[in-house]
């Protein structure tokens, strides 16, 4: 399959030497970043797959500063939707797989939230024991349809016998929008879920759920809407503009990041600031990836012991990044990411049960 047959190339957008667009390469680079824009929203109820114009987002993104970024980045263009929504899922997986072969991080932008299934499927072909973090206001575990859509894709990922899922984290759900049964089920199977309130004002509480993520997807419905709607399902409550950009940077800082999806964006919005916000979200993601790639390979830790009743627990702080981990092992991969707040709570005798899971 020829990649040129699957994508419309992006139009040329003039940019200055100091701007990000001036650094873009034309082909999928090795160990780089690849942007892919998608117009297929058929995973939504009454959703369509008509070609959309992403050039306003591109112009805003290309004209942002390139700073000292060294990670090569390309814009592969606009995905040509398949005859059916299932065809689009297949095409997405083929393109993402090409990126994974080159150790490049694909960022799929646009389309309906169920395309997260294809991101997981493509990555699962190359990797095992995946850690998946989703930012979404909805926890939907429907099983009503065989065809993948935004209400059942998560259930299909979690229940698949062929997928290798190690961890799933669901962040930003809103109680008043969700069925109690879905929330309780996630808690019963001990998946980490966090409400919107726990993500507001600071990234510190939920940053550990991004730190080892292989795949992160962002449902734009989790962002509060501006004007005619930032998402195709506009919400009055959600992460604000500064918060979502801060979280995009945290996503890029993941130690294991291999794939990212940003879905349900309202491409037809007449509000210029919505397109500008999405462009800046992508920029902060790119910034985080560049910072992570600049971190030293050799790491040093300070170890702190905490006594709770008759038991002692070890917390360790990375001296370079300042990030915290739980566990006494010397090998960092065996340590569990945690926050400074969890360490402070442990000193007061309160140990988060998640830290003790095997």
mmCIF file of C-alpha atoms in Angstrom:
data_model
loop_
_atom_site.group_PDB
_atom_site.id
_atom_site.type_symbol
_atom_site.label_atom_id
_atom_site.label_comp_id
_atom_site.label_asym_id
_atom_site.label_seq_id
_atom_site.Cartn_x
_atom_site.Cartn_y
_atom_site.Cartn_z
ATOM 1 C CA UNK A 1 0.000 0.000 0.000
ATOM 2 C CA UNK A 2 1.436 3.370 -1.077
ATOM 3 C CA UNK A 3 1.155 6.070 1.590
ATOM 4 C CA UNK A 4 0.677 8.742 -1.097
ATOM 5 C CA UNK A 5 -2.610 7.059 -2.022
ATOM 6 C CA UNK A 6 -3.927 7.421 1.520
ATOM 7 C CA UNK A 7 -3.294 11.106 2.195
ATOM 8 C CA UNK A 8 -3.807 14.520 0.640
ATOM 9 C CA UNK A 9 -0.496 16.397 1.047
ATOM 10 C CA UNK A 10 -0.685 19.640 3.063
ATOM 11 C CA UNK A 11 -0.671 22.960 1.273
ATOM 12 C CA UNK A 12 2.477 25.059 1.564
ATOM 13 C CA UNK A 13 2.305 27.592 4.391
ATOM 14 C CA UNK A 14 4.974 30.272 4.512
ATOM 15 C CA UNK A 15 6.907 30.495 7.765
ATOM 16 C CA UNK A 16 9.959 32.352 9.046
ATOM 17 C CA UNK A 17 13.259 30.759 10.055
ATOM 18 C CA UNK A 18 12.408 31.005 13.750
ATOM 19 C CA UNK A 19 9.016 29.338 13.317
ATOM 20 C CA UNK A 20 8.096 25.672 13.668
ATOM 21 C CA UNK A 21 6.884 25.301 10.093
ATOM 22 C CA UNK A 22 10.389 26.057 8.833
ATOM 23 C CA UNK A 23 11.662 22.800 10.397
ATOM 24 C CA UNK A 24 9.144 20.379 8.868
ATOM 25 C CA UNK A 25 10.461 17.496 6.751
ATOM 26 C CA UNK A 26 8.533 15.892 3.894
ATOM 27 C CA UNK A 27 8.749 12.193 4.806
ATOM 28 C CA UNK A 28 8.273 10.121 7.955
ATOM 29 C CA UNK A 29 11.535 10.646 9.869
ATOM 30 C CA UNK A 30 13.375 8.188 12.090
ATOM 31 C CA UNK A 31 12.688 8.782 15.802
ATOM 32 C CA UNK A 32 10.574 11.816 15.023
ATOM 33 C CA UNK A 33 7.006 13.100 15.083
ATOM 34 C CA UNK A 34 4.369 12.711 12.350
ATOM 35 C CA UNK A 35 1.162 14.767 12.168
ATOM 36 C CA UNK A 36 -1.890 13.198 10.502
ATOM 37 C CA UNK A 37 -5.202 15.049 10.126
ATOM 38 C CA UNK A 38 -8.465 13.104 9.856
ATOM 39 C CA UNK A 39 -11.980 14.111 8.751
ATOM 40 C CA UNK A 40 -13.863 10.882 9.542
ATOM 41 C CA UNK A 41 -16.425 11.479 12.290
ATOM 42 C CA UNK A 42 -18.640 8.489 11.507
ATOM 43 C CA UNK A 43 -18.032 7.033 14.950
ATOM 44 C CA UNK A 44 -20.407 9.693 16.266
ATOM 45 C CA UNK A 45 -24.173 9.411 16.110
ATOM 46 C CA UNK A 46 -25.053 10.815 12.656
ATOM 47 C CA UNK A 47 -21.387 11.677 12.098
ATOM 48 C CA UNK A 48 -20.033 12.243 8.579
ATOM 49 C CA UNK A 49 -16.735 11.831 6.744
ATOM 50 C CA UNK A 50 -16.788 14.893 4.516
ATOM 51 C CA UNK A 51 -13.322 16.391 3.854
ATOM 52 C CA UNK A 52 -12.526 19.168 6.327
ATOM 53 C CA UNK A 53 -10.158 22.124 6.034
ATOM 54 C CA UNK A 54 -7.405 21.948 8.650
ATOM 55 C CA UNK A 55 -5.324 24.756 7.149
ATOM 56 C CA UNK A 56 -6.324 27.347 9.747
ATOM 57 C CA UNK A 57 -4.925 25.048 12.446
ATOM 58 C CA UNK A 58 -1.828 24.430 10.346
ATOM 59 C CA UNK A 59 -1.183 28.133 9.820
ATOM 60 C CA UNK A 60 -1.412 28.776 13.556
ATOM 61 C CA UNK A 61 0.849 25.813 14.343
ATOM 62 C CA UNK A 62 3.464 26.490 11.662
ATOM 63 C CA UNK A 63 3.897 30.085 12.836
ATOM 64 C CA UNK A 64 4.669 29.207 16.465
ATOM 65 C CA UNK A 65 8.274 29.274 17.653
ATOM 66 C CA UNK A 66 10.520 26.292 16.984
ATOM 67 C CA UNK A 67 12.590 27.199 20.086
ATOM 68 C CA UNK A 68 15.513 24.771 20.262
ATOM 69 C CA UNK A 69 13.515 21.723 19.148
ATOM 70 C CA UNK A 70 15.686 19.005 17.607
ATOM 71 C CA UNK A 71 13.170 16.181 17.085
ATOM 72 C CA UNK A 72 12.335 15.985 13.342
ATOM 73 C CA UNK A 73 8.672 16.558 12.545
ATOM 74 C CA UNK A 74 6.591 16.065 9.427
ATOM 75 C CA UNK A 75 3.032 16.830 8.379
ATOM 76 C CA UNK A 76 1.799 13.839 6.401
ATOM 77 C CA UNK A 77 -1.362 15.663 5.362
ATOM 78 C CA UNK A 78 -5.074 14.867 5.457
ATOM 79 C CA UNK A 79 -6.229 11.272 5.642
ATOM 80 C CA UNK A 80 -8.486 10.145 2.807
ATOM 81 C CA UNK A 81 -11.497 8.574 4.521
ATOM 82 C CA UNK A 82 -12.470 5.047 3.524
ATOM 83 C CA UNK A 83 -15.753 4.065 1.910
ATOM 84 C CA UNK A 84 -16.883 2.894 5.330
ATOM 85 C CA UNK A 85 -15.844 3.897 8.819
ATOM 86 C CA UNK A 86 -14.268 0.450 9.224
ATOM 87 C CA UNK A 87 -12.148 1.163 6.139
ATOM 88 C CA UNK A 88 -10.881 4.354 7.761
ATOM 89 C CA UNK A 89 -9.912 2.396 10.874
ATOM 90 C CA UNK A 90 -7.902 0.038 8.656
ATOM 91 C CA UNK A 91 -6.200 2.907 6.799
ATOM 92 C CA UNK A 92 -5.300 4.625 10.071
ATOM 93 C CA UNK A 93 -3.701 1.434 11.378
ATOM 94 C CA UNK A 94 -1.630 1.041 8.202
ATOM 95 C CA UNK A 95 -0.263 4.591 8.379
ATOM 96 C CA UNK A 96 0.426 4.406 12.106
ATOM 97 C CA UNK A 97 2.259 1.129 11.638
ATOM 98 C CA UNK A 98 4.608 2.796 9.143
ATOM 99 C CA UNK A 99 5.385 5.406 11.789
ATOM 100 C CA UNK A 100 5.989 2.782 14.478
ATOM 101 C CA UNK A 101 8.467 0.924 12.249
ATOM 102 C CA UNK A 102 10.530 4.124 12.183
ATOM 103 C CA UNK A 103 10.142 4.724 15.937
ATOM 104 C CA UNK A 104 8.287 7.935 15.115
ATOM 105 C CA UNK A 105 5.415 9.184 17.281
ATOM 106 C CA UNK A 106 2.247 9.633 15.182
ATOM 107 C CA UNK A 107 -0.191 12.328 16.299
ATOM 108 C CA UNK A 108 -3.654 11.768 14.807
ATOM 109 C CA UNK A 109 -5.700 14.966 14.856
ATOM 110 C CA UNK A 110 -9.426 15.096 14.173
ATOM 111 C CA UNK A 111 -11.993 12.386 13.579
ATOM 112 C CA UNK A 112 -14.256 10.776 16.151
ATOM 113 C CA UNK A 113 -13.047 9.509 19.513
ATOM 114 C CA UNK A 114 -13.438 5.829 18.567
ATOM 115 C CA UNK A 115 -10.329 6.104 16.344
ATOM 116 C CA UNK A 116 -8.468 5.528 19.608
ATOM 117 C CA UNK A 117 -9.218 1.852 18.937
ATOM 118 C CA UNK A 118 -7.049 1.965 15.808
ATOM 119 C CA UNK A 119 -4.230 3.732 17.625
ATOM 120 C CA UNK A 120 -4.248 0.981 20.240
ATOM 121 C CA UNK A 121 -4.538 -1.779 17.627
ATOM 122 C CA UNK A 122 -1.642 -0.450 15.531
ATOM 123 C CA UNK A 123 0.584 -0.066 18.566
ATOM 124 C CA UNK A 124 -0.386 -3.478 19.922
ATOM 125 C CA UNK A 125 1.012 -5.025 16.722
ATOM 126 C CA UNK A 126 4.469 -3.676 17.623
ATOM 127 C CA UNK A 127 4.453 -3.634 21.438
ATOM 128 C CA UNK A 128 3.230 -5.675 24.423
ATOM 129 C CA UNK A 129 1.954 -4.699 27.869
ATOM 130 C CA UNK A 130 0.688 -1.316 26.775
ATOM 131 C CA UNK A 131 -0.183 1.507 29.119
ATOM 132 C CA UNK A 132 -3.081 3.621 27.819
ATOM 133 C CA UNK A 133 -4.212 6.936 29.292
ATOM 134 C CA UNK A 134 -7.343 8.684 28.056
ATOM 135 C CA UNK A 135 -8.570 12.195 28.840
ATOM 136 C CA UNK A 136 -12.330 12.153 28.373
ATOM 137 C CA UNK A 137 -15.398 13.453 30.184
ATOM 138 C CA UNK A 138 -17.241 10.213 29.418
ATOM 139 C CA UNK A 139 -16.652 6.604 30.484
ATOM 140 C CA UNK A 140 -18.685 4.631 27.992
ATOM 141 C CA UNK A 141 -18.648 0.834 28.170
ATOM 142 C CA UNK A 142 -21.449 0.045 25.729
ATOM 143 C CA UNK A 143 -21.509 -3.302 23.888
ATOM 144 C CA UNK A 144 -24.559 -2.623 21.754
ATOM 145 C CA UNK A 145 -23.008 -2.557 18.276
ATOM 146 C CA UNK A 146 -20.517 -4.731 16.406
ATOM 147 C CA UNK A 147 -19.285 -1.711 14.477
ATOM 148 C CA UNK A 148 -16.791 0.430 16.373
ATOM 149 C CA UNK A 149 -18.133 3.774 17.550
ATOM 150 C CA UNK A 150 -17.428 6.265 20.313
ATOM 151 C CA UNK A 151 -19.731 4.498 22.797
ATOM 152 C CA UNK A 152 -18.228 1.001 22.519
ATOM 153 C CA UNK A 153 -14.570 1.380 21.462
ATOM 154 C CA UNK A 154 -13.296 1.401 25.045
ATOM 155 C CA UNK A 155 -15.223 -1.747 25.897
ATOM 156 C CA UNK A 156 -13.727 -3.433 22.811
ATOM 157 C CA UNK A 157 -10.200 -2.481 23.901
ATOM 158 C CA UNK A 158 -10.651 -3.586 27.504
ATOM 159 C CA UNK A 159 -12.372 -6.883 26.642
ATOM 160 C CA UNK A 160 -10.205 -7.948 23.688
ATOM 161 C CA UNK A 161 -8.360 -11.245 24.075
ATOM 162 C CA UNK A 162 -5.753 -10.234 21.483
ATOM 163 C CA UNK A 163 -4.775 -6.876 22.982
ATOM 164 C CA UNK A 164 -1.958 -6.685 25.514
ATOM 165 C CA UNK A 165 -3.085 -4.013 27.986
ATOM 166 C CA UNK A 166 -1.057 -3.544 31.164
ATOM 167 C CA UNK A 167 -2.579 -0.323 32.536
ATOM 168 C CA UNK A 168 -5.539 1.874 31.715
ATOM 169 C CA UNK A 169 -6.037 5.335 33.207
ATOM 170 C CA UNK A 170 -9.152 7.440 32.597
ATOM 171 C CA UNK A 171 -8.846 11.106 33.491
ATOM 172 C CA UNK A 172 -11.284 14.000 33.526
ATOM 173 C CA UNK A 173 -14.624 12.203 33.767
ATOM 174 C CA UNK A 174 -17.567 14.231 35.050
ATOM 175 C CA UNK A 175 -19.959 12.525 37.466
ATOM 176 C CA UNK A 176 -23.103 14.163 36.142
ATOM 177 C CA UNK A 177 -22.425 12.891 32.600
ATOM 178 C CA UNK A 178 -21.760 9.240 33.420
ATOM 179 C CA UNK A 179 -23.712 6.144 34.351
ATOM 180 C CA UNK A 180 -22.960 5.086 37.918
ATOM 181 C CA UNK A 181 -22.552 1.461 36.788
ATOM 182 C CA UNK A 182 -19.733 2.371 34.370
ATOM 183 C CA UNK A 183 -17.844 4.322 37.032
ATOM 184 C CA UNK A 184 -18.274 1.571 39.625
ATOM 185 C CA UNK A 185 -17.136 -1.119 37.200
ATOM 186 C CA UNK A 186 -13.915 0.765 36.463
ATOM 187 C CA UNK A 187 -13.246 1.017 40.174
ATOM 188 C CA UNK A 188 -14.017 -2.661 40.755
ATOM 189 C CA UNK A 189 -11.441 -3.791 38.210
ATOM 190 C CA UNK A 190 -8.976 -1.312 39.774
ATOM 191 C CA UNK A 191 -8.416 0.913 36.770
ATOM 192 C CA UNK A 192 -7.293 4.372 37.803
ATOM 193 C CA UNK A 193 -10.024 6.924 37.100
ATOM 194 C CA UNK A 194 -9.894 10.564 38.128
ATOM 195 C CA UNK A 195 -12.577 13.252 38.038
ATOM 196 C CA UNK A 196 -12.237 16.597 36.326
ATOM 197 C CA UNK A 197 -11.919 18.279 39.744
ATOM 198 C CA UNK A 198 -8.684 16.370 40.393
ATOM 199 C CA UNK A 199 -7.153 17.736 37.177
ATOM 200 C CA UNK A 200 -8.001 21.407 37.634
ATOM 201 C CA UNK A 201 -5.494 24.135 38.538
ATOM 202 C CA UNK A 202 -2.459 21.818 38.592
ATOM 203 C CA UNK A 203 -1.130 18.766 36.749
ATOM 204 C CA UNK A 204 0.633 17.428 39.848
ATOM 205 C CA UNK A 205 -2.070 15.016 41.027
ATOM 206 C CA UNK A 206 -2.518 13.200 37.702
ATOM 207 C CA UNK A 207 0.928 13.588 36.081
ATOM 208 C CA UNK A 208 1.992 10.072 37.213
ATOM 209 C CA UNK A 209 -0.678 8.563 34.937
ATOM 210 C CA UNK A 210 1.069 10.044 31.894
ATOM 211 C CA UNK A 211 4.655 9.269 32.861
ATOM 212 C CA UNK A 212 4.776 5.688 31.550
ATOM 213 C CA UNK A 213 1.971 5.932 28.977
ATOM 214 C CA UNK A 214 2.585 4.301 25.590
ATOM 215 C CA UNK A 215 -0.627 5.740 24.160
ATOM 216 C CA UNK A 216 -2.559 8.850 25.150
ATOM 217 C CA UNK A 217 -5.794 10.026 23.548
ATOM 218 C CA UNK A 218 -7.596 13.289 24.215
ATOM 219 C CA UNK A 219 -11.328 13.685 23.685
ATOM 220 C CA UNK A 220 -11.942 17.381 22.978
ATOM 221 C CA UNK A 221 -15.299 16.996 24.748
ATOM 222 C CA UNK A 222 -13.238 17.140 27.976
ATOM 223 C CA UNK A 223 -12.276 20.767 27.229
ATOM 224 C CA UNK A 224 -14.665 23.594 28.086
ATOM 225 C CA UNK A 225 -16.073 25.115 24.924
ATOM 226 C CA UNK A 226 -15.675 28.590 23.536
ATOM 227 C CA UNK A 227 -18.052 30.306 21.104
ATOM 228 C CA UNK A 228 -19.685 27.769 18.805
ATOM 229 C CA UNK A 229 -17.869 24.852 20.423
ATOM 230 C CA UNK A 230 -14.307 23.570 20.695
ATOM 231 C CA UNK A 231 -15.588 20.022 20.275
ATOM 232 C CA UNK A 232 -18.337 18.442 18.210
ATOM 233 C CA UNK A 233 -20.082 17.777 21.527
ATOM 234 C CA UNK A 234 -19.522 21.180 23.208
ATOM 235 C CA UNK A 235 -19.452 21.206 26.998
ATOM 236 C CA UNK A 236 -19.924 24.060 29.443
ATOM 237 C CA UNK A 237 -17.557 22.389 31.940
ATOM 238 C CA UNK A 238 -14.127 20.935 31.295
ATOM 239 C CA UNK A 239 -10.416 21.680 31.346
ATOM 240 C CA UNK A 240 -9.729 25.317 30.545
ATOM 241 C CA UNK A 241 -7.347 26.526 27.844
ATOM 242 C CA UNK A 242 -4.265 26.794 30.064
ATOM 243 C CA UNK A 243 -4.931 23.453 31.743
ATOM 244 C CA UNK A 244 -5.277 21.445 28.524
ATOM 245 C CA UNK A 245 -2.041 22.934 27.143
ATOM 246 C CA UNK A 246 -0.251 22.025 30.392
ATOM 247 C CA UNK A 247 -1.531 18.463 30.091
ATOM 248 C CA UNK A 248 -0.437 18.232 26.454
ATOM 249 C CA UNK A 249 3.095 19.017 27.602
ATOM 250 C CA UNK A 250 2.839 16.309 30.287
ATOM 251 C CA UNK A 251 1.759 13.844 27.584
ATOM 252 C CA UNK A 252 4.863 14.691 25.566
ATOM 253 C CA UNK A 253 7.027 14.160 28.648
ATOM 254 C CA UNK A 254 5.981 10.508 28.915
ATOM 255 C CA UNK A 255 8.990 8.195 29.169
ATOM 256 C CA UNK A 256 7.377 5.647 26.826
ATOM 257 C CA UNK A 257 5.172 7.722 24.517
ATOM 258 C CA UNK A 258 4.599 6.075 21.133
ATOM 259 C CA UNK A 259 1.245 7.391 19.863
ATOM 260 C CA UNK A 260 -1.196 10.266 20.497
ATOM 261 C CA UNK A 261 -4.747 11.013 19.349
ATOM 262 C CA UNK A 262 -6.722 14.267 19.601
ATOM 263 C CA UNK A 263 -10.339 13.581 18.680
ATOM 264 C CA UNK A 264 -13.793 15.177 18.375
ATOM 265 C CA UNK A 265 -12.418 18.611 17.488
ATOM 266 C CA UNK A 266 -14.964 20.920 15.854
ATOM 267 C CA UNK A 267 -13.145 21.634 12.583
ATOM 268 C CA UNK A 268 -16.097 23.654 11.289
ATOM 269 C CA UNK A 269 -15.979 26.107 14.186
ATOM 270 C CA UNK A 270 -16.208 29.730 13.052
ATOM 271 C CA UNK A 271 -14.404 30.784 16.235
ATOM 272 C CA UNK A 272 -10.775 31.497 15.328
ATOM 273 C CA UNK A 273 -9.616 30.939 18.921
ATOM 274 C CA UNK A 274 -10.724 27.291 18.815
ATOM 275 C CA UNK A 275 -8.331 26.598 15.933
ATOM 276 C CA UNK A 276 -5.617 28.575 17.666
ATOM 277 C CA UNK A 277 -6.101 26.550 20.860
ATOM 278 C CA UNK A 278 -5.756 23.222 19.064
ATOM 279 C CA UNK A 279 -2.584 24.458 17.342
ATOM 280 C CA UNK A 280 -1.116 25.464 20.695
ATOM 281 C CA UNK A 281 -2.105 22.126 22.222
ATOM 282 C CA UNK A 282 -0.121 20.363 19.489
ATOM 283 C CA UNK A 283 2.809 22.740 20.036
ATOM 284 C CA UNK A 284 2.935 22.003 23.781
ATOM 285 C CA UNK A 285 2.843 18.284 23.007
ATOM 286 C CA UNK A 286 5.805 18.702 20.626
ATOM 287 C CA UNK A 287 7.629 20.726 23.276
ATOM 288 C CA UNK A 288 7.156 17.950 25.850
ATOM 289 C CA UNK A 289 8.471 15.319 23.437
ATOM 290 C CA UNK A 290 11.566 17.401 22.752
ATOM 291 C CA UNK A 291 12.231 17.951 26.450
ATOM 292 C CA UNK A 292 11.860 14.230 27.204
ATOM 293 C CA UNK A 293 14.331 13.316 24.461
ATOM 294 C CA UNK A 294 16.873 15.698 26.009
ATOM 295 C CA UNK A 295 16.772 14.046 29.449
ATOM 296 C CA UNK A 296 19.935 12.202 30.531
ATOM 297 C CA UNK A 297 19.928 8.420 30.193
ATOM 298 C CA UNK A 298 21.707 7.894 33.518
ATOM 299 C CA UNK A 299 19.468 8.741 36.439
ATOM 300 C CA UNK A 300 20.078 9.316 40.127
ATOM 301 C CA UNK A 301 17.573 9.095 42.960
ATOM 302 C CA UNK A 302 17.186 10.268 46.517
ATOM 303 C CA UNK A 303 15.432 7.654 48.664
ATOM 304 C CA UNK A 304 13.052 8.524 51.513
ATOM 305 C CA UNK A 305 11.563 6.014 53.948
ATOM 306 C CA UNK A 306 8.144 6.539 55.503
ATOM 307 C CA UNK A 307 6.833 4.606 58.514
ATOM 308 C CA UNK A 308 3.095 3.882 58.665
ATOM 309 C CA UNK A 309 2.182 1.909 61.799
ATOM 310 C CA UNK A 310 4.628 -1.046 61.712
ATOM 311 C CA UNK A 311 5.456 -0.928 58.009
ATOM 312 C CA UNK A 312 8.055 1.100 56.120
ATOM 313 C CA UNK A 313 7.664 2.330 52.538
ATOM 314 C CA UNK A 314 10.209 3.824 50.177
ATOM 315 C CA UNK A 315 9.679 6.880 47.997
ATOM 316 C CA UNK A 316 12.347 8.009 45.550
ATOM 317 C CA UNK A 317 12.880 11.372 43.852
ATOM 318 C CA UNK A 318 14.642 11.748 40.514
ATOM 319 C CA UNK A 319 17.304 14.390 41.195
ATOM 320 C CA UNK A 320 17.187 15.703 37.597
ATOM 321 C CA UNK A 321 13.448 15.920 36.926
ATOM 322 C CA UNK A 322 12.232 16.185 40.527
ATOM 323 C CA UNK A 323 9.613 13.503 39.833
ATOM 324 C CA UNK A 324 8.635 10.994 42.519
ATOM 325 C CA UNK A 325 8.441 7.195 42.445
ATOM 326 C CA UNK A 326 7.197 4.583 44.904
ATOM 327 C CA UNK A 327 9.231 1.471 45.752
ATOM 328 C CA UNK A 328 12.641 0.487 47.063
ATOM 329 C CA UNK A 329 14.034 -1.236 43.937
ATOM 330 C CA UNK A 330 17.157 0.110 42.272
ATOM 331 C CA UNK A 331 15.846 -0.468 38.733
ATOM 332 C CA UNK A 332 13.682 2.491 37.740
ATOM 333 C CA UNK A 333 11.365 0.350 35.585
ATOM 334 C CA UNK A 334 10.266 -1.487 38.720
ATOM 335 C CA UNK A 335 9.337 1.745 40.496
ATOM 336 C CA UNK A 336 5.784 3.082 40.360
ATOM 337 C CA UNK A 337 5.318 6.724 39.294
ATOM 338 C CA UNK A 338 3.690 8.793 42.019
ATOM 339 C CA UNK A 339 3.393 12.423 43.012
ATOM 340 C CA UNK A 340 4.961 14.558 45.723
ATOM 341 C CA UNK A 341 1.464 14.917 47.160
ATOM 342 C CA UNK A 342 1.249 11.138 47.654
ATOM 343 C CA UNK A 343 4.595 11.215 49.450
ATOM 344 C CA UNK A 344 3.410 14.062 51.694
ATOM 345 C CA UNK A 345 0.172 12.167 52.430
ATOM 346 C CA UNK A 346 2.170 9.041 53.347
ATOM 347 C CA UNK A 347 4.170 11.050 55.884
ATOM 348 C CA UNK A 348 0.836 11.851 57.524
ATOM 349 C CA UNK A 349 -0.114 8.173 57.596
ATOM 350 C CA UNK A 350 -2.284 8.021 54.461
ATOM 351 C CA UNK A 351 -1.004 5.671 51.739
ATOM 352 C CA UNK A 352 -2.924 5.625 48.450
ATOM 353 C CA UNK A 353 -4.125 2.005 47.898
ATOM 354 C CA UNK A 354 -3.037 2.183 44.231
ATOM 355 C CA UNK A 355 0.604 2.235 45.358
ATOM 356 C CA UNK A 356 0.255 -1.248 46.853
ATOM 357 C CA UNK A 357 -1.227 -2.959 43.803
ATOM 358 C CA UNK A 358 0.895 -5.673 42.268
#
